[in-house]
Short mmCIF file of C-alpha atoms in Angstrom, two decimals:
data_model
loop_
_atom_site.label_atom_id
_atom_site.label_comp_id
_atom_site.label_asym_id
_atom_site.label_seq_id
_atom_site.Cartn_x
_atom_site.Cartn_y
_atom_site.Cartn_z
CA UNK A 541 0.00 0.00 0.00
CA UNK A 542 2.90 2.34 0.69
CA UNK A 543 4.13 2.12 -2.89
CA UNK A 544 0.63 2.68 -4.23
CA UNK A 545 0.38 5.86 -2.19
CA UNK A 546 3.78 7.09 -3.35
CA UNK A 547 3.02 6.18 -6.97
CA UNK A 548 0.03 8.52 -6.87
CA UNK A 549 2.47 11.43 -6.62
CA UNK A 550 3.86 10.53 -10.03
CA UNK A 551 0.45 9.85 -11.56
CA UNK A 552 -0.91 13.17 -10.33
CA UNK A 553 2.10 14.88 -11.92
CA UNK A 554 1.55 12.95 -15.15
CA UNK A 555 -2.11 14.02 -15.22
CA UNK A 556 -1.20 17.65 -14.63
CA UNK A 557 1.39 17.57 -17.41
CA UNK A 558 -1.09 15.68 -19.57
CA UNK A 559 -3.55 18.58 -19.39
CA UNK A 560 -0.92 20.77 -21.07
CA UNK A 561 -0.26 18.17 -23.76
CA UNK A 562 -4.00 17.74 -24.38
CA UNK A 563 -4.28 21.51 -24.72
CA UNK A 564 -1.49 21.35 -27.31
CA UNK A 565 -3.58 18.87 -29.31
CA UNK A 566 -6.63 21.14 -29.18
CA UNK A 567 -4.71 24.26 -30.12
CA UNK A 568 -5.11 25.50 -33.67
CA UNK A 569 -2.19 27.88 -33.39
CA UNK A 570 1.36 26.57 -33.78
CA UNK A 571 2.76 29.11 -31.34
CA UNK A 572 0.25 28.07 -28.68
CA UNK A 573 0.92 24.40 -29.40
CA UNK A 574 4.63 24.95 -28.73
CA UNK A 575 3.78 26.87 -25.58
CA UNK A 576 1.58 24.07 -24.18
CA UNK A 577 4.20 21.43 -24.94
CA UNK A 578 6.90 23.50 -23.27
CA UNK A 579 4.77 24.08 -20.18
CA UNK A 580 4.20 20.34 -19.90
CA UNK A 581 7.87 19.41 -20.13
CA UNK A 582 8.78 22.33 -17.87
CA UNK A 583 6.46 20.97 -15.18
CA UNK A 584 7.95 17.48 -15.47
CA UNK A 585 11.49 18.90 -15.38
CA UNK A 586 10.78 20.96 -12.27
CA UNK A 587 9.35 17.86 -10.57
CA UNK A 588 12.51 15.93 -11.44
CA UNK A 589 14.74 18.79 -10.34
CA UNK A 590 13.13 19.19 -6.92
CA UNK A 591 13.65 15.55 -5.92
CA UNK A 592 15.99 14.50 -3.14
CA UNK A 593 19.20 12.72 -4.13
CA UNK A 594 17.73 9.53 -2.61
CA UNK A 595 15.14 9.41 -5.43
CA UNK A 596 16.81 7.24 -8.04
CA UNK A 597 19.64 4.75 -7.65
CA UNK A 598 22.10 6.86 -9.62
CA UNK A 599 21.01 10.35 -8.59
CA UNK A 600 23.46 10.76 -5.72
CA UNK A 601 26.35 9.55 -7.88
CA UNK A 602 25.49 11.98 -10.68
CA UNK A 603 25.24 14.88 -8.23
CA UNK A 604 28.54 13.90 -6.62
CA UNK A 605 30.62 13.31 -9.75
CA UNK A 606 29.08 15.85 -12.11
CA UNK A 607 28.09 18.65 -9.74
CA UNK A 608 29.90 18.52 -6.40
CA UNK A 609 33.22 17.55 -8.00
CA UNK A 610 32.97 20.49 -10.38
CA UNK A 611 34.60 22.56 -7.63
CA UNK A 612 37.81 20.62 -8.23
CA UNK A 613 38.31 22.29 -11.62
CA UNK A 614 40.06 25.63 -11.76
CA UNK A 615 38.33 26.70 -14.98
CA UNK A 616 35.97 25.47 -17.67
CA UNK A 617 38.97 24.84 -19.93
CA UNK A 618 40.23 22.23 -17.49
CA UNK A 619 36.97 20.35 -17.93
CA UNK A 620 36.93 20.37 -21.73
CA UNK A 621 39.59 17.72 -22.17
CA UNK A 622 39.13 14.26 -23.67
CA UNK A 623 37.42 12.11 -21.10
CA UNK A 624 34.12 10.91 -19.79
CA UNK A 625 31.59 13.18 -21.56
CA UNK A 626 32.84 16.52 -20.18
CA UNK A 627 29.82 18.50 -21.39
CA UNK A 628 27.59 17.57 -18.44
CA UNK A 629 30.46 18.28 -16.04
CA UNK A 630 30.81 21.71 -17.66
CA UNK A 631 27.11 22.37 -17.04
CA UNK A 632 27.61 21.27 -13.45
CA UNK A 633 30.61 23.61 -13.16
CA UNK A 634 28.62 26.60 -14.41
CA UNK A 635 25.66 25.91 -12.10
CA UNK A 636 27.98 25.22 -9.16
CA UNK A 637 29.71 28.57 -9.65
CA UNK A 638 26.48 30.48 -10.30
CA UNK A 639 23.81 28.98 -8.03
CA UNK A 640 25.51 26.21 -6.02
CA UNK A 641 22.24 24.24 -5.96
CA UNK A 642 22.19 20.64 -7.18
CA UNK A 643 18.43 20.82 -7.75
CA UNK A 644 18.99 23.31 -10.56
CA UNK A 645 21.49 20.87 -12.05
CA UNK A 646 18.96 18.01 -11.94
CA UNK A 647 16.35 20.32 -13.47
CA UNK A 648 18.67 21.26 -16.35
CA UNK A 649 19.54 17.59 -16.99
CA UNK A 650 15.86 16.70 -17.21
CA UNK A 651 15.12 19.66 -19.45
CA UNK A 652 17.94 18.63 -21.77
CA UNK A 653 16.25 15.23 -22.02
CA UNK A 654 12.72 16.46 -22.55
CA UNK A 655 13.35 19.31 -25.00
CA UNK A 656 14.13 17.00 -27.95
CA UNK A 657 11.20 14.77 -26.93
CA UNK A 658 8.91 17.79 -27.07
CA UNK A 659 10.33 18.83 -30.45
CA UNK A 660 9.63 15.35 -31.85
CA UNK A 661 6.04 15.53 -30.60
CA UNK A 662 5.61 18.94 -32.21
CA UNK A 663 7.15 17.90 -35.53
CA UNK A 664 4.83 14.90 -35.78
CA UNK A 665 1.73 16.77 -34.60
CA UNK A 666 -0.05 16.38 -37.94
CA UNK A 667 0.25 12.60 -37.76
CA UNK A 668 -0.09 11.84 -34.06
CA UNK A 669 -1.74 13.09 -30.90
CA UNK A 670 0.77 14.92 -28.74
CA UNK A 671 -0.95 13.69 -25.58
CA UNK A 672 -0.69 10.06 -26.70
CA UNK A 673 2.99 10.44 -27.59
CA UNK A 674 3.80 12.09 -24.27
CA UNK A 675 1.75 9.50 -22.35
CA UNK A 676 4.03 6.73 -23.63
CA UNK A 677 7.00 8.93 -22.73
CA UNK A 678 5.83 9.61 -19.18
CA UNK A 679 4.88 6.03 -18.38
CA UNK A 680 7.81 4.25 -20.03
CA UNK A 681 10.79 6.61 -19.95
CA UNK A 682 10.30 9.47 -17.46
CA UNK A 683 11.33 7.54 -14.35
CA UNK A 684 14.04 5.73 -16.30
CA UNK A 685 15.59 9.12 -17.07
CA UNK A 686 15.82 9.89 -13.35
CA UNK A 687 18.58 7.27 -13.23
CA UNK A 688 20.02 6.82 -16.69
CA UNK A 689 20.71 10.52 -17.05
CA UNK A 690 23.42 10.84 -19.68
CA UNK A 691 22.26 8.10 -21.99
CA UNK A 692 18.62 9.21 -21.81
CA UNK A 693 19.62 12.68 -22.96
CA UNK A 694 21.77 11.22 -25.73
CA UNK A 695 18.96 8.89 -26.84
CA UNK A 696 16.45 11.74 -26.99
CA UNK A 697 18.68 13.91 -29.17
CA UNK A 698 19.51 10.95 -31.40
CA UNK A 699 15.79 10.20 -31.81
CA UNK A 700 15.28 13.79 -32.93
CA UNK A 701 18.15 13.32 -35.39
CA UNK A 702 16.45 10.18 -36.73
CA UNK A 703 13.16 12.05 -37.20
CA UNK A 704 14.96 14.74 -39.21
CA UNK A 705 16.77 12.04 -41.18
CA UNK A 706 13.46 10.38 -42.01
CA UNK A 707 12.35 13.76 -43.37
CA UNK A 708 15.44 13.83 -45.63
CA UNK A 709 16.89 16.75 -43.69
CA UNK A 710 20.36 15.28 -43.59
CA UNK A 711 22.31 18.35 -42.44
CA UNK A 712 20.08 18.90 -39.41
CA UNK A 713 20.19 15.19 -38.63
CA UNK A 714 24.00 15.16 -38.64
CA UNK A 715 24.19 18.20 -36.37
CA UNK A 716 21.72 16.67 -33.89
CA UNK A 717 23.54 13.34 -33.93
CA UNK A 718 26.76 15.22 -33.18
CA UNK A 719 25.05 17.00 -30.28
CA UNK A 720 23.93 13.64 -28.88
CA UNK A 721 27.54 12.46 -28.70
CA UNK A 722 28.25 15.24 -26.19
CA UNK A 723 26.16 13.40 -23.63
CA UNK A 724 27.16 9.76 -24.12
CA UNK A 725 29.79 8.16 -26.34
CA UNK A 726 27.68 5.03 -26.87
CA UNK A 727 25.59 7.06 -29.33
CA UNK A 728 27.75 5.53 -32.06
CA UNK A 729 26.24 2.14 -31.22
CA UNK A 730 22.78 3.62 -31.69
CA UNK A 731 23.80 5.23 -34.98
CA UNK A 732 25.15 1.90 -36.22
CA UNK A 733 21.95 0.07 -35.29
CA UNK A 734 19.77 2.69 -36.95
CA UNK A 735 21.93 2.50 -40.08
CA UNK A 736 21.36 -1.25 -40.36
CA UNK A 737 17.63 -0.82 -39.75
CA UNK A 738 17.47 1.91 -42.38
CA UNK A 739 19.03 -0.39 -44.98
CA UNK A 740 16.60 -3.18 -44.08
CA UNK A 741 13.62 -0.86 -44.37
CA UNK A 742 14.46 1.20 -47.42
CA UNK A 743 16.64 -0.83 -49.75
CA UNK A 744 14.72 -2.11 -52.75
CA UNK A 745 17.42 -4.66 -53.44
CA UNK A 746 16.81 -8.01 -51.77
CA UNK A 747 20.52 -8.75 -52.15
CA UNK A 748 21.53 -5.67 -50.16
CA UNK A 749 18.97 -6.40 -47.46
CA UNK A 750 20.13 -10.02 -47.29
CA UNK A 751 23.77 -8.94 -47.14
CA UNK A 752 23.04 -6.48 -44.32
CA UNK A 753 21.29 -9.20 -42.34
CA UNK A 754 24.09 -11.72 -42.94
CA UNK A 755 26.90 -9.34 -41.98
CA UNK A 756 25.05 -8.19 -38.87
CA UNK A 757 24.26 -11.79 -37.92
CA UNK A 758 27.87 -12.88 -38.38
CA UNK A 759 29.16 -10.06 -36.19
CA UNK A 760 26.48 -10.76 -33.58
CA UNK A 761 27.15 -14.52 -33.53
CA UNK A 762 30.91 -13.99 -33.32
CA UNK A 763 30.50 -11.53 -30.44
CA UNK A 764 28.03 -13.88 -28.73
CA UNK A 765 30.29 -16.93 -28.97
CA UNK A 766 33.45 -15.04 -28.02
CA UNK A 767 32.05 -12.33 -25.79
CA UNK A 768 34.43 -12.95 -22.88
CA UNK A 769 37.47 -12.75 -25.18
CA UNK A 770 36.15 -9.64 -26.89
CA UNK A 771 35.40 -8.04 -23.51
CA UNK A 772 38.89 -8.74 -22.21
CA UNK A 773 40.50 -7.32 -25.36
CA UNK A 774 38.48 -4.13 -25.01
CA UNK A 775 39.25 -3.86 -21.30
CA UNK A 776 42.97 -4.36 -21.84
CA UNK A 777 43.12 -1.63 -24.47
CA UNK A 778 42.33 1.11 -21.93
CA UNK A 779 40.56 2.97 -24.72
CA UNK A 780 37.19 3.37 -23.03
CA UNK A 781 35.94 5.53 -20.22
CA UNK A 782 34.91 4.17 -16.84
CA UNK A 783 31.22 3.91 -17.77
CA UNK A 784 31.86 1.43 -20.56
CA UNK A 785 34.55 -0.57 -18.84
CA UNK A 786 32.18 -1.10 -15.92
CA UNK A 787 29.46 -2.47 -18.19
CA UNK A 788 31.92 -4.70 -20.06
CA UNK A 789 33.37 -5.95 -16.78
CA UNK A 790 29.89 -6.93 -15.69
CA UNK A 791 29.28 -8.77 -18.97
CA UNK A 792 32.63 -10.54 -18.62
CA UNK A 793 31.70 -11.69 -15.14
CA UNK A 794 34.52 -9.77 -13.47
CA UNK A 795 32.30 -7.52 -11.36
CA UNK A 796 28.73 -6.53 -10.63
CA UNK A 797 27.35 -9.91 -9.56
CA UNK A 798 24.16 -8.22 -8.35
CA UNK A 799 23.42 -7.25 -11.96
CA UNK A 800 23.93 -10.73 -13.35
CA UNK A 801 21.84 -12.89 -11.04
CA UNK A 802 18.39 -14.16 -11.98
CA UNK A 803 15.87 -12.81 -9.52
CA UNK A 804 12.35 -11.51 -9.68
CA UNK A 805 13.35 -8.26 -11.44
CA UNK A 806 14.85 -10.23 -14.30
CA UNK A 807 11.77 -12.40 -14.80
CA UNK A 808 9.34 -9.51 -14.53
CA UNK A 809 11.27 -7.33 -16.95
CA UNK A 810 11.54 -9.92 -19.72
CA UNK A 811 7.93 -11.06 -19.33
CA UNK A 812 6.61 -7.51 -19.53
CA UNK A 813 8.78 -6.70 -22.54
CA UNK A 814 7.64 -9.90 -24.25
CA UNK A 815 3.99 -8.95 -23.71
CA UNK A 816 4.73 -5.46 -25.03
CA UNK A 817 6.41 -6.90 -28.15
CA UNK A 818 3.38 -9.12 -28.80
CA UNK A 819 0.99 -6.18 -28.45
CA UNK A 820 3.08 -4.04 -30.80
CA UNK A 821 3.32 -6.84 -33.36
CA UNK A 822 -0.42 -7.48 -33.18
CA UNK A 823 -1.20 -3.77 -33.52
CA UNK A 824 1.07 -3.53 -36.55
CA UNK A 825 -0.42 -6.57 -38.30
CA UNK A 826 -3.96 -5.25 -37.82
CA UNK A 827 -3.09 -1.69 -38.77
CA UNK A 828 -3.87 -0.09 -42.12
CA UNK A 829 -0.48 1.62 -41.86
CA UNK A 830 1.64 -1.50 -42.40
CA UNK A 831 2.92 -0.06 -45.66
CA UNK A 832 3.97 3.24 -44.05
CA UNK A 833 7.80 3.33 -44.26
CA UNK A 834 8.07 5.30 -41.01
CA UNK A 835 5.90 2.81 -39.14
CA UNK A 836 8.01 -0.05 -40.49
CA UNK A 837 11.26 1.70 -39.54
CA UNK A 838 10.20 2.31 -35.94
CA UNK A 839 8.69 -1.18 -35.70
CA UNK A 840 12.02 -2.75 -36.70
CA UNK A 841 13.80 -0.53 -34.19
CA UNK A 842 11.46 -1.57 -31.37
CA UNK A 843 11.51 -5.30 -32.14
CA UNK A 844 15.31 -5.41 -32.60
CA UNK A 845 15.66 -3.56 -29.29
CA UNK A 846 13.57 -6.30 -27.63
CA UNK A 847 15.70 -9.04 -29.22
CA UNK A 848 18.96 -7.43 -28.07
CA UNK A 849 17.56 -6.99 -24.56
CA UNK A 850 16.59 -10.68 -24.56
CA UNK A 851 20.16 -11.64 -25.47
CA UNK A 852 21.46 -9.68 -22.50
CA UNK A 853 19.01 -11.49 -20.25
CA UNK A 854 19.73 -14.99 -21.62
CA UNK A 855 23.44 -14.80 -22.44
CA UNK A 856 24.80 -12.32 -19.93
CA UNK A 857 22.08 -12.62 -17.26
CA UNK A 858 22.01 -8.82 -17.09
CA UNK A 859 18.72 -7.17 -16.27
CA UNK A 860 20.31 -3.78 -16.99
CA UNK A 861 20.37 -4.51 -20.71
CA UNK A 862 18.00 -1.57 -21.10
CA UNK A 863 21.04 0.67 -20.92
CA UNK A 864 22.26 -0.94 -24.13
CA UNK A 865 18.93 -0.85 -25.98
CA UNK A 866 17.61 2.55 -24.93
CA UNK A 867 18.34 4.10 -28.33
CA UNK A 868 15.95 1.60 -29.93
CA UNK A 869 13.46 1.29 -27.07
CA UNK A 870 12.66 4.98 -27.16
CA UNK A 871 11.28 4.52 -30.69
CA UNK A 872 8.15 3.01 -29.10
CA UNK A 873 6.85 6.53 -28.52
CA UNK A 874 6.85 7.29 -32.22
CA UNK A 875 5.70 3.84 -33.33
CA UNK A 876 2.64 3.63 -31.11
CA UNK A 877 1.69 7.24 -31.82
CA UNK A 878 1.87 6.62 -35.57
CA UNK A 879 -0.17 3.43 -35.29
CA UNK A 880 -2.85 5.16 -33.23
CA UNK A 881 -2.79 8.10 -35.58
CA UNK A 882 -4.62 11.38 -35.25
CA UNK A 883 -8.41 11.70 -34.91
CA UNK A 884 -10.14 12.43 -38.20
CA UNK A 885 -10.97 16.10 -38.48
CA UNK A 886 -12.71 18.38 -40.94
CA UNK A 887 -11.65 21.96 -41.13
CA UNK A 888 -14.79 24.03 -40.71
CA UNK A 889 -12.90 27.28 -41.12
CA UNK A 890 -9.36 28.54 -40.85
CA UNK A 891 -9.86 29.05 -37.13
CA UNK A 892 -12.05 26.15 -36.07
CA UNK A 893 -12.00 22.38 -36.46
CA UNK A 894 -14.48 19.75 -35.41
CA UNK A 895 -13.41 16.29 -34.27
CA UNK A 896 -15.33 13.56 -36.07
CA UNK A 897 -13.81 10.34 -34.69
CA UNK A 898 -11.49 9.41 -31.88
CA UNK A 899 -9.65 6.11 -32.22
CA UNK A 900 -10.10 4.08 -29.03
CA UNK A 901 -9.17 0.54 -30.05
CA UNK A 902 -6.32 -1.43 -31.65
CA UNK A 903 -2.93 0.18 -30.92
CA UNK A 904 -4.50 2.23 -28.13
CA UNK A 905 -4.44 -0.97 -26.09
CA UNK A 906 -0.69 -0.47 -25.84
CA UNK A 907 -1.28 2.64 -23.76
CA UNK A 908 -2.90 0.41 -21.13
CA UNK A 909 0.15 -1.84 -21.32
CA UNK A 910 2.36 1.22 -20.70
CA UNK A 911 0.39 1.94 -17.55
CA UNK A 912 0.64 -1.71 -16.43
CA UNK A 913 4.40 -1.73 -17.15
CA UNK A 914 4.88 1.50 -15.22
CA UNK A 915 2.85 0.37 -12.22
CA UNK A 916 4.31 -3.14 -12.00
CA UNK A 917 7.96 -2.56 -12.89
CA UNK A 918 8.67 1.06 -11.97
CA UNK A 919 6.30 1.38 -9.01
CA UNK A 920 5.79 -2.02 -7.36
CA UNK A 921 9.15 -3.59 -8.27
CA UNK A 922 10.59 -0.08 -7.91
CA UNK A 923 13.26 -0.57 -10.56
CA UNK A 924 15.61 2.37 -10.30
CA UNK A 925 14.33 3.17 -6.82
CA UNK A 926 12.41 6.28 -7.83
CA UNK A 927 10.04 5.62 -4.93
CA UNK A 928 9.47 7.02 -2.42
CA UNK A 929 9.56 10.54 -3.82
CA UNK A 930 10.89 13.20 -1.46
CA UNK A 931 11.58 16.89 -2.01
CA UNK A 932 15.24 17.82 -2.12
#
């Protein structure tokens, strides 16, 4: 009962933010739509920023290493040296010198994550409902971002880059992808995965698609069969930062036993993800949008993310495989929103529209799954320890 009571704090916040996103859907003015979206993400960012450092397994570590330790640098130039993503440390340095309040730092981190999410929702507004898109975000990824700070920000900016790339705006996509690398170096893994998925989805040549699958499969099988050797080679090269060497050490069985033991979290996570994959697959097969290239692209991204996560569970016994698949998992927001679509409307005049039909079945069922996933895994199981919520 305690967790149910604490979870209500999050759900109340989600409902409050949802009123802004719903207002964005009803708005007929682009400027007002942007304003409502920004107010919604601002509210969520303030809520994240005001939390105590006990809210979230990694929050205290991020505050310590990225904010408190910023005082150890004599100038911003000392921070901007090759190392472990110095950009977030630079932000911590500036806030430390200016305000000396870690809550402002947490607020800025969350805002950096949610701004590209809001931009994606706005860019797709003619094809999706903003409220539906942001509902998937809040239930599936908001609490995750309270722990996986750097990679969540990187994944959000990379998703925005992918959206621009899908619109054939290559220059903007490259710039946004470059921005995403400032937050987490593993972005290159996400870029590589998206590149393979793009070839599979867009190439008209069966030979090229087959070759892409074969090459990817060979690399994956080789890495799977020789993962301990590969891990040790990478670790011995001293070419990676601490974040990556820690993950690889866990995969190699050299550390982090608590991450590689089968317990209830592992079973619950894989079962829920399997149910989610089935619902997405069923929604896609029954959808009239199966031929939509964007829907197919984001479907491949979501399903491949599930498969990679399953490998981490089965082969490496790591329930933190979500850190490796986040770049693909986050595509669920776009996929489900595209499958649900936007209510049919007729423009009565340039200033007024009348809603004719609201879709309430099919892919919308996935929204109920998002709620079930959130309540079971993020609230009851308390993955990431975002409960109980306390003010900082």
